[in-house]
Amino acid sequence: MNDVTVTRTLVLPASELRERFSRSGGPGGQGVNTADSRVELSFDLAASPSIPEHLKRRMLDRLEHRLVDGVLTIAASEHRAQLQNRAAARERLAAILRSAAAPPPPMRKPTKPTKGSKERRIAGKKRRAETKRGRSGSWD
């Protein structure tokens, strides 16, 4: 089992990952009833010593809906081979943790409309009102 590289500075050691194998659904031919190709990869995010504390808080906040008692679990069963499913689960784990560790977007700087845009808006409203006023007339 290899370490999982999340970012250049964040690498999860293989000792913190737990893998569980089970039978996968879907196509499989003769070996469908005997091959344990489905992989469940678990990572205890809350108790991990390899993640810095400031990142851990951010990740726990962003992933709170996916965590069960601080543990993130990824299931992969899209391939028929166990090795491919193991690699897919590790890729997915790295992608989820990478997006959760990303810094928050910069705050929006509020702006006000320019004087010209306000004048154009009012002029357009007056034109539209004049058009509508012209429609209501007495029809003899």
PDB file of C-alpha atoms in Angstrom:
ATOM      1  CA  MET A   1       0.000   0.000   0.000  1.00  0.00           C
ATOM      2  CA  ASN A   2       1.426   3.387  -1.002  1.00  0.00           C
ATOM      3  CA  ASP A   3       1.091   6.849   0.502  1.00  0.00           C
ATOM      4  CA  VAL A   4      -1.594   9.131  -0.964  1.00  0.00           C
ATOM      5  CA  THR A   5      -0.406  12.504  -2.248  1.00  0.00           C
ATOM      6  CA  VAL A   6      -3.137  15.105  -1.765  1.00  0.00           C
ATOM      7  CA  THR A   7      -1.113  18.253  -2.499  1.00  0.00           C
ATOM      8  CA  ARG A   8       2.601  18.980  -2.816  1.00  0.00           C
ATOM      9  CA  THR A   9       2.847  19.555   0.931  1.00  0.00           C
ATOM     10  CA  LEU A  10       0.174  17.133   2.173  1.00  0.00           C
ATOM     11  CA  VAL A  11       0.848  13.393   1.944  1.00  0.00           C
ATOM     12  CA  LEU A  12      -1.211  10.799   3.791  1.00  0.00           C
ATOM     13  CA  PRO A  13       0.855   7.855   5.010  1.00  0.00           C
ATOM     14  CA  ALA A  14      -0.444   4.413   4.090  1.00  0.00           C
ATOM     15  CA  SER A  15      -0.576   3.483   7.777  1.00  0.00           C
ATOM     16  CA  GLU A  16      -3.505   5.904   8.304  1.00  0.00           C
ATOM     17  CA  LEU A  17      -5.633   4.287   5.577  1.00  0.00           C
ATOM     18  CA  ARG A  18      -7.872   1.261   6.077  1.00  0.00           C
ATOM     19  CA  GLU A  19      -9.055  -0.887   3.193  1.00  0.00           C
ATOM     20  CA  ARG A  20     -11.909  -3.353   3.238  1.00  0.00           C
ATOM     21  CA  PHE A  21     -12.829  -5.622   0.363  1.00  0.00           C
ATOM     22  CA  SER A  22     -16.197  -7.100  -0.560  1.00  0.00           C
ATOM     23  CA  ARG A  23     -18.000  -8.541  -3.524  1.00  0.00           C
ATOM     24  CA  SER A  24     -18.869  -6.045  -6.192  1.00  0.00           C
ATOM     25  CA  GLY A  25     -22.121  -5.946  -8.126  1.00  0.00           C
ATOM     26  CA  GLY A  26     -22.366  -5.762 -11.882  1.00  0.00           C
ATOM     27  CA  PRO A  27     -20.744  -7.831 -14.621  1.00  0.00           C
ATOM     28  CA  GLY A  28     -18.098 -10.389 -13.804  1.00  0.00           C
ATOM     29  CA  GLY A  29     -18.664 -13.673 -15.568  1.00  0.00           C
ATOM     30  CA  GLN A  30     -17.597 -16.877 -13.824  1.00  0.00           C
ATOM     31  CA  GLY A  31     -15.620 -15.113 -11.129  1.00  0.00           C
ATOM     32  CA  VAL A  32     -18.457 -12.834 -10.047  1.00  0.00           C
ATOM     33  CA  ASN A  33     -19.292 -14.851  -6.928  1.00  0.00           C
ATOM     34  CA  THR A  34     -15.726 -15.331  -5.708  1.00  0.00           C
ATOM     35  CA  ALA A  35     -13.861 -12.104  -6.473  1.00  0.00           C
ATOM     36  CA  ASP A  36     -13.776  -9.478  -3.722  1.00  0.00           C
ATOM     37  CA  SER A  37     -13.130  -6.568  -6.053  1.00  0.00           C
ATOM     38  CA  ARG A  38     -15.095  -3.782  -4.312  1.00  0.00           C
ATOM     39  CA  VAL A  39     -12.886  -1.551  -2.174  1.00  0.00           C
ATOM     40  CA  GLU A  40     -13.899   0.602   0.795  1.00  0.00           C
ATOM     41  CA  LEU A  41     -11.108   3.012   1.691  1.00  0.00           C
ATOM     42  CA  SER A  42     -11.435   4.695   5.104  1.00  0.00           C
ATOM     43  CA  PHE A  43      -9.441   7.609   6.464  1.00  0.00           C
ATOM     44  CA  ASP A  44      -9.865   8.972   9.993  1.00  0.00           C
ATOM     45  CA  LEU A  45      -9.658  12.688   9.277  1.00  0.00           C
ATOM     46  CA  ALA A  46     -10.437  13.833  12.816  1.00  0.00           C
ATOM     47  CA  ALA A  47      -7.648  11.784  14.414  1.00  0.00           C
ATOM     48  CA  SER A  48      -5.018  12.133  11.691  1.00  0.00           C
ATOM     49  CA  PRO A  49      -1.671  13.480  12.954  1.00  0.00           C
ATOM     50  CA  SER A  50      -0.387  14.103   9.421  1.00  0.00           C
ATOM     51  CA  ILE A  51      -2.810  16.979   8.674  1.00  0.00           C
ATOM     52  CA  PRO A  52      -2.001  20.416  10.127  1.00  0.00           C
ATOM     53  CA  GLU A  53      -4.566  21.712  12.616  1.00  0.00           C
ATOM     54  CA  HIS A  54      -5.695  24.733  10.521  1.00  0.00           C
ATOM     55  CA  LEU A  55      -6.308  22.480   7.496  1.00  0.00           C
ATOM     56  CA  LYS A  56      -8.025  19.847   9.607  1.00  0.00           C
ATOM     57  CA  ARG A  57     -10.592  22.378  10.892  1.00  0.00           C
ATOM     58  CA  ARG A  58     -11.340  23.574   7.349  1.00  0.00           C
ATOM     59  CA  MET A  59     -11.631  20.029   6.017  1.00  0.00           C
ATOM     60  CA  LEU A  60     -13.878  18.873   8.860  1.00  0.00           C
ATOM     61  CA  ASP A  61     -16.193  21.839   8.244  1.00  0.00           C
ATOM     62  CA  ARG A  62     -16.398  21.251   4.500  1.00  0.00           C
ATOM     63  CA  LEU A  63     -16.778  17.479   4.711  1.00  0.00           C
ATOM     64  CA  GLU A  64     -19.110  17.260   7.717  1.00  0.00           C
ATOM     65  CA  HIS A  65     -21.918  15.782   5.586  1.00  0.00           C
ATOM     66  CA  ARG A  66     -19.631  12.956   4.346  1.00  0.00           C
ATOM     67  CA  LEU A  67     -18.007  12.043   7.651  1.00  0.00           C
ATOM     68  CA  VAL A  68     -19.194   9.424  10.128  1.00  0.00           C
ATOM     69  CA  ASP A  69     -17.528  10.021  13.508  1.00  0.00           C
ATOM     70  CA  GLY A  70     -14.706  11.887  11.753  1.00  0.00           C
ATOM     71  CA  VAL A  71     -14.007   9.043   9.297  1.00  0.00           C
ATOM     72  CA  LEU A  72     -14.227   9.561   5.528  1.00  0.00           C
ATOM     73  CA  THR A  73     -15.092   6.400   3.580  1.00  0.00           C
ATOM     74  CA  ILE A  74     -14.774   5.999  -0.190  1.00  0.00           C
ATOM     75  CA  ALA A  75     -16.234   2.976  -2.010  1.00  0.00           C
ATOM     76  CA  ALA A  76     -14.983   2.007  -5.460  1.00  0.00           C
ATOM     77  CA  SER A  77     -16.478  -0.804  -7.522  1.00  0.00           C
ATOM     78  CA  GLU A  78     -16.439   0.518 -11.071  1.00  0.00           C
ATOM     79  CA  HIS A  79     -13.681  -1.836 -12.261  1.00  0.00           C
ATOM     80  CA  ARG A  80     -13.592  -5.618 -12.295  1.00  0.00           C
ATOM     81  CA  ALA A  81     -10.066  -5.785 -10.907  1.00  0.00           C
ATOM     82  CA  GLN A  82      -9.345  -5.122  -7.244  1.00  0.00           C
ATOM     83  CA  LEU A  83      -6.119  -3.237  -7.987  1.00  0.00           C
ATOM     84  CA  GLN A  84      -7.912  -0.835 -10.313  1.00  0.00           C
ATOM     85  CA  ASN A  85     -10.600  -0.226  -7.691  1.00  0.00           C
ATOM     86  CA  ARG A  86      -7.920   0.414  -5.052  1.00  0.00           C
ATOM     87  CA  ALA A  87      -6.286   3.001  -7.315  1.00  0.00           C
ATOM     88  CA  ALA A  88      -9.663   4.600  -8.127  1.00  0.00           C
ATOM     89  CA  ALA A  89     -10.556   4.862  -4.431  1.00  0.00           C
ATOM     90  CA  ARG A  90      -7.193   6.508  -3.645  1.00  0.00           C
ATOM     91  CA  GLU A  91      -7.615   8.975  -6.523  1.00  0.00           C
ATOM     92  CA  ARG A  92     -11.099   9.877  -5.321  1.00  0.00           C
ATOM     93  CA  LEU A  93      -9.933  10.286  -1.723  1.00  0.00           C
ATOM     94  CA  ALA A  94      -7.112  12.595  -2.832  1.00  0.00           C
ATOM     95  CA  ALA A  95      -9.504  14.677  -4.985  1.00  0.00           C
ATOM     96  CA  ILE A  96     -12.049  15.057  -2.163  1.00  0.00           C
ATOM     97  CA  LEU A  97      -9.397  16.053   0.370  1.00  0.00           C
ATOM     98  CA  ARG A  98      -7.742  18.405  -2.136  1.00  0.00           C
ATOM     99  CA  SER A  99     -10.995  20.296  -2.734  1.00  0.00           C
ATOM    100  CA  ALA A 100     -11.732  20.402   1.011  1.00  0.00           C
ATOM    101  CA  ALA A 101      -8.262  21.771   1.777  1.00  0.00           C
ATOM    102  CA  ALA A 102      -8.427  24.513  -0.868  1.00  0.00           C
ATOM    103  CA  PRO A 103      -8.328  28.041   0.548  1.00  0.00           C
ATOM    104  CA  PRO A 104     -11.634  29.903   0.591  1.00  0.00           C
ATOM    105  CA  PRO A 105     -12.286  32.214  -2.364  1.00  0.00           C
ATOM    106  CA  PRO A 106     -11.459  35.898  -1.858  1.00  0.00           C
ATOM    107  CA  MET A 107     -14.240  38.033  -0.458  1.00  0.00           C
ATOM    108  CA  ARG A 108     -16.251  39.994  -3.015  1.00  0.00           C
ATOM    109  CA  LYS A 109     -15.537  43.702  -2.944  1.00  0.00           C
ATOM    110  CA  PRO A 110     -18.903  45.468  -3.118  1.00  0.00           C
ATOM    111  CA  THR A 111     -19.175  48.126  -5.805  1.00  0.00           C
ATOM    112  CA  LYS A 112     -21.756  50.797  -6.624  1.00  0.00           C
ATOM    113  CA  PRO A 113     -23.270  51.498 -10.026  1.00  0.00           C
ATOM    114  CA  THR A 114     -21.677  54.393 -11.912  1.00  0.00           C
ATOM    115  CA  LYS A 115     -23.475  57.679 -12.472  1.00  0.00           C
ATOM    116  CA  GLY A 116     -23.724  56.994 -16.217  1.00  0.00           C
ATOM    117  CA  SER A 117     -25.294  53.554 -15.710  1.00  0.00           C
ATOM    118  CA  LYS A 118     -27.879  55.065 -13.346  1.00  0.00           C
ATOM    119  CA  GLU A 119     -28.755  57.773 -15.893  1.00  0.00           C
ATOM    120  CA  ARG A 120     -29.075  55.195 -18.717  1.00  0.00           C
ATOM    121  CA  ARG A 121     -31.339  53.045 -16.556  1.00  0.00           C
ATOM    122  CA  ILE A 122     -33.623  55.989 -15.714  1.00  0.00           C
ATOM    123  CA  ALA A 123     -33.678  57.158 -19.356  1.00  0.00           C
ATOM    124  CA  GLY A 124     -34.700  53.652 -20.491  1.00  0.00           C
ATOM    125  CA  LYS A 125     -37.466  53.523 -17.898  1.00  0.00           C
ATOM    126  CA  LYS A 126     -38.770  56.899 -19.090  1.00  0.00           C
ATOM    127  CA  ARG A 127     -38.754  55.751 -22.722  1.00  0.00           C
ATOM    128  CA  ARG A 128     -40.663  52.605 -21.803  1.00  0.00           C
ATOM    129  CA  ALA A 129     -43.192  54.582 -19.751  1.00  0.00           C
ATOM    130  CA  GLU A 130     -43.730  56.982 -22.673  1.00  0.00           C
ATOM    131  CA  THR A 131     -44.331  54.022 -25.026  1.00  0.00           C
ATOM    132  CA  LYS A 132     -46.908  52.566 -22.672  1.00  0.00           C
ATOM    133  CA  ARG A 133     -48.543  55.925 -22.099  1.00  0.00           C
ATOM    134  CA  GLY A 134     -48.915  56.306 -25.872  1.00  0.00           C
ATOM    135  CA  ARG A 135     -50.843  53.036 -26.067  1.00  0.00           C
ATOM    136  CA  SER A 136     -53.606  54.187 -23.745  1.00  0.00           C
ATOM    137  CA  GLY A 137     -55.690  56.606 -25.681  1.00  0.00           C
ATOM    138  CA  SER A 138     -59.250  57.100 -26.680  1.00  0.00           C
ATOM    139  CA  TRP A 139     -60.186  55.100 -29.745  1.00  0.00           C
ATOM    140  CA  ASP A 140     -62.939  56.938 -31.634  1.00  0.00           C
TER     141      ASP A 140
END
